[in-house]
Structure formats: structure tokens, C-alpha cells
Amino acid sequence: MPRVVTWNSELRRLVTATWRIGQAFTLEDVYQFDGHFAHLYPENAHRLDKLRQTLQHLRNEGLVEFLDDHGRYRRLK
């Protein structure tokens, strides 16, 4: 059975592979993954919106925290 790749699972994988626990990053850093998500979801014309929404989900799960209203985040676990 093929592995199902969801926005949450894939962004979680990328965040944990890219940033160490406690390391800060920006929304612009996350936008660098746009090409990767374009390959996974070529029909989605609103990928940047979806990336922001998915970061909110990862925040709610406790993986990241919002540092400010200027697109800065920190990996928590």
C-alpha cells in the first residue's frame, strides 16, 4: 500500500529534518519548500496559504511555536 503524504505529515518531516529543537526559522524559510509541495500537489494553486495553515496545525500539535506576528517560529520538539 503506498504511503499517504499529507500536508501535516510532510511539513512535520521537513521541519524536523531542517531545524533543531529550539532553533528559530521564518515563514520565508518555510516558503522555500513551495517547489517540493508543488511537485506533491500540482493542482493546488494556494500552496503558500496551505503552508501557513499547516504551520498553525503544527503549532496546535506543539511541534512549533509562533514567536511574533512577523512570521517567526521556533521548533519545540
mmCIF file of N, CA, C and O in Angstrom, residues 21-50:
data_model
loop_
_atom_site.group_PDB
_atom_site.id
_atom_site.type_symbol
_atom_site.label_atom_id
_atom_site.label_comp_id
_atom_site.label_asym_id
_atom_site.label_seq_id
_atom_site.Cartn_x
_atom_site.Cartn_y
_atom_site.Cartn_z
ATOM 1 N N ILE A 21 15.710 21.284 17.562
ATOM 2 C CA ILE A 21 14.840 21.722 18.652
ATOM 3 C C ILE A 21 15.402 23.018 19.220
ATOM 4 O O ILE A 21 16.596 23.133 19.486
ATOM 5 N N GLY A 22 14.537 24.008 19.369
ATOM 6 C CA GLY A 22 14.930 25.315 19.880
ATOM 7 C C GLY A 22 15.368 26.301 18.812
ATOM 8 O O GLY A 22 15.512 27.494 19.091
ATOM 9 N N GLN A 23 15.574 25.836 17.608
ATOM 10 C CA GLN A 23 16.034 26.715 16.525
ATOM 11 C C GLN A 23 14.862 27.494 15.941
ATOM 12 O O GLN A 23 13.778 26.954 15.720
ATOM 13 N N ALA A 24 15.089 28.774 15.681
ATOM 14 C CA ALA A 24 14.079 29.643 15.082
ATOM 15 C C ALA A 24 14.193 29.608 13.561
ATOM 16 O O ALA A 24 15.260 29.349 13.008
ATOM 17 N N PHE A 25 13.073 29.868 12.915
ATOM 18 C CA PHE A 25 13.030 29.964 11.458
ATOM 19 C C PHE A 25 11.898 30.907 11.095
ATOM 20 O O PHE A 25 11.099 31.292 11.947
ATOM 21 N N THR A 26 11.842 31.288 9.834
ATOM 22 C CA THR A 26 10.838 32.251 9.388
ATOM 23 C C THR A 26 9.855 31.603 8.409
ATOM 24 O O THR A 26 10.122 30.527 7.855
ATOM 25 N N LEU A 27 8.776 32.296 8.206
ATOM 26 C CA LEU A 27 7.811 31.862 7.204
ATOM 27 C C LEU A 27 8.474 31.814 5.829
ATOM 28 O O LEU A 27 8.216 30.901 5.039
ATOM 29 N N GLU A 28 9.346 32.760 5.561
ATOM 30 C CA GLU A 28 10.070 32.754 4.276
ATOM 31 C C GLU A 28 10.912 31.483 4.132
ATOM 32 O O GLU A 28 11.039 30.945 3.027
ATOM 33 N N ASP A 29 11.499 31.013 5.230
ATOM 34 C CA ASP A 29 12.241 29.748 5.190
ATOM 35 C C ASP A 29 11.322 28.599 4.787
ATOM 36 O O ASP A 29 11.694 27.747 3.967
ATOM 37 N N VAL A 30 10.135 28.574 5.353
ATOM 38 C CA VAL A 30 9.169 27.516 5.039
ATOM 39 C C VAL A 30 8.717 27.631 3.585
ATOM 40 O O VAL A 30 8.528 26.611 2.908
ATOM 41 N N TYR A 31 8.573 28.841 3.090
ATOM 42 C CA TYR A 31 8.179 29.028 1.694
ATOM 43 C C TYR A 31 9.199 28.439 0.719
ATOM 44 O O TYR A 31 8.861 28.181 -0.436
ATOM 45 N N GLN A 32 10.407 28.201 1.159
ATOM 46 C CA GLN A 32 11.414 27.575 0.296
ATOM 47 C C GLN A 32 11.007 26.152 -0.095
ATOM 48 O O GLN A 32 11.527 25.602 -1.059
ATOM 49 N N PHE A 33 10.081 25.562 0.659
ATOM 50 C CA PHE A 33 9.587 24.214 0.352
ATOM 51 C C PHE A 33 8.473 24.231 -0.696
ATOM 52 O O PHE A 33 7.951 23.170 -1.053
ATOM 53 N N ASP A 34 8.103 25.394 -1.190
ATOM 54 C CA ASP A 34 6.986 25.502 -2.126
ATOM 55 C C ASP A 34 7.165 24.599 -3.341
ATOM 56 O O ASP A 34 6.232 23.920 -3.752
ATOM 57 N N GLY A 35 8.335 24.559 -3.908
ATOM 58 C CA GLY A 35 8.577 23.712 -5.082
ATOM 59 C C GLY A 35 8.345 22.239 -4.780
ATOM 60 O O GLY A 35 7.808 21.497 -5.614
ATOM 61 N N HIS A 36 8.741 21.819 -3.596
ATOM 62 C CA HIS A 36 8.529 20.436 -3.163
ATOM 63 C C HIS A 36 7.031 20.133 -3.097
ATOM 64 O O HIS A 36 6.573 19.102 -3.605
ATOM 65 N N PHE A 37 6.273 21.040 -2.480
ATOM 66 C CA PHE A 37 4.831 20.833 -2.381
ATOM 67 C C PHE A 37 4.148 20.988 -3.738
ATOM 68 O O PHE A 37 3.128 20.346 -3.983
ATOM 69 N N ALA A 38 4.693 21.798 -4.614
ATOM 70 C CA ALA A 38 4.145 21.913 -5.975
ATOM 71 C C ALA A 38 4.243 20.576 -6.695
ATOM 72 O O ALA A 38 3.342 20.199 -7.454
ATOM 73 N N HIS A 39 5.333 19.849 -6.448
ATOM 74 C CA HIS A 39 5.502 18.523 -7.051
ATOM 75 C C HIS A 39 4.489 17.532 -6.461
ATOM 76 O O HIS A 39 3.917 16.722 -7.196
ATOM 77 N N LEU A 40 4.270 17.612 -5.135
ATOM 78 C CA LEU A 40 3.337 16.689 -4.488
ATOM 79 C C LEU A 40 1.882 17.002 -4.810
ATOM 80 O O LEU A 40 1.050 16.093 -4.921
ATOM 81 N N TYR A 41 1.575 18.290 -4.915
ATOM 82 C CA TYR A 41 0.186 18.741 -5.105
ATOM 83 C C TYR A 41 0.102 19.728 -6.266
ATOM 84 O O TYR A 41 -0.157 20.914 -6.078
ATOM 85 N N PRO A 42 0.321 19.256 -7.497
ATOM 86 C CA PRO A 42 0.390 20.183 -8.649
ATOM 87 C C PRO A 42 -0.912 20.927 -8.923
ATOM 88 O O PRO A 42 -0.878 21.992 -9.538
ATOM 89 N N GLU A 43 -2.031 20.430 -8.466
ATOM 90 C CA GLU A 43 -3.312 21.086 -8.726
ATOM 91 C C GLU A 43 -3.626 22.181 -7.705
ATOM 92 O O GLU A 43 -4.581 22.936 -7.893
ATOM 93 N N ASN A 44 -2.855 22.273 -6.628
ATOM 94 C CA ASN A 44 -3.137 23.254 -5.577
ATOM 95 C C ASN A 44 -2.538 24.602 -5.967
ATOM 96 O O ASN A 44 -1.320 24.745 -6.054
ATOM 97 N N ALA A 45 -3.388 25.573 -6.192
ATOM 98 C CA ALA A 45 -2.939 26.914 -6.597
ATOM 99 C C ALA A 45 -2.733 27.836 -5.397
ATOM 100 O O ALA A 45 -2.391 28.999 -5.578
ATOM 101 N N HIS A 46 -2.934 27.310 -4.200
ATOM 102 C CA HIS A 46 -2.844 28.135 -2.979
ATOM 103 C C HIS A 46 -1.892 27.499 -1.970
ATOM 104 O O HIS A 46 -2.200 27.416 -0.785
ATOM 105 N N ARG A 47 -0.752 27.075 -2.468
ATOM 106 C CA ARG A 47 0.197 26.338 -1.611
ATOM 107 C C ARG A 47 0.725 27.182 -0.463
ATOM 108 O O ARG A 47 0.876 26.684 0.654
ATOM 109 N N LEU A 48 1.022 28.455 -0.691
ATOM 110 C CA LEU A 48 1.570 29.277 0.391
ATOM 111 C C LEU A 48 0.538 29.458 1.505
ATOM 112 O O LEU A 48 0.893 29.409 2.696
ATOM 113 N N ASP A 49 -0.712 29.622 1.132
ATOM 114 C CA ASP A 49 -1.781 29.689 2.130
ATOM 115 C C ASP A 49 -1.849 28.380 2.915
ATOM 116 O O ASP A 49 -1.992 28.374 4.137
ATOM 117 N N LYS A 50 -1.739 27.274 2.197
ATOM 118 C CA LYS A 50 -1.812 25.962 2.836
ATOM 119 C C LYS A 50 -0.615 25.737 3.759
ATOM 120 O O LYS A 50 -0.764 25.137 4.835
#
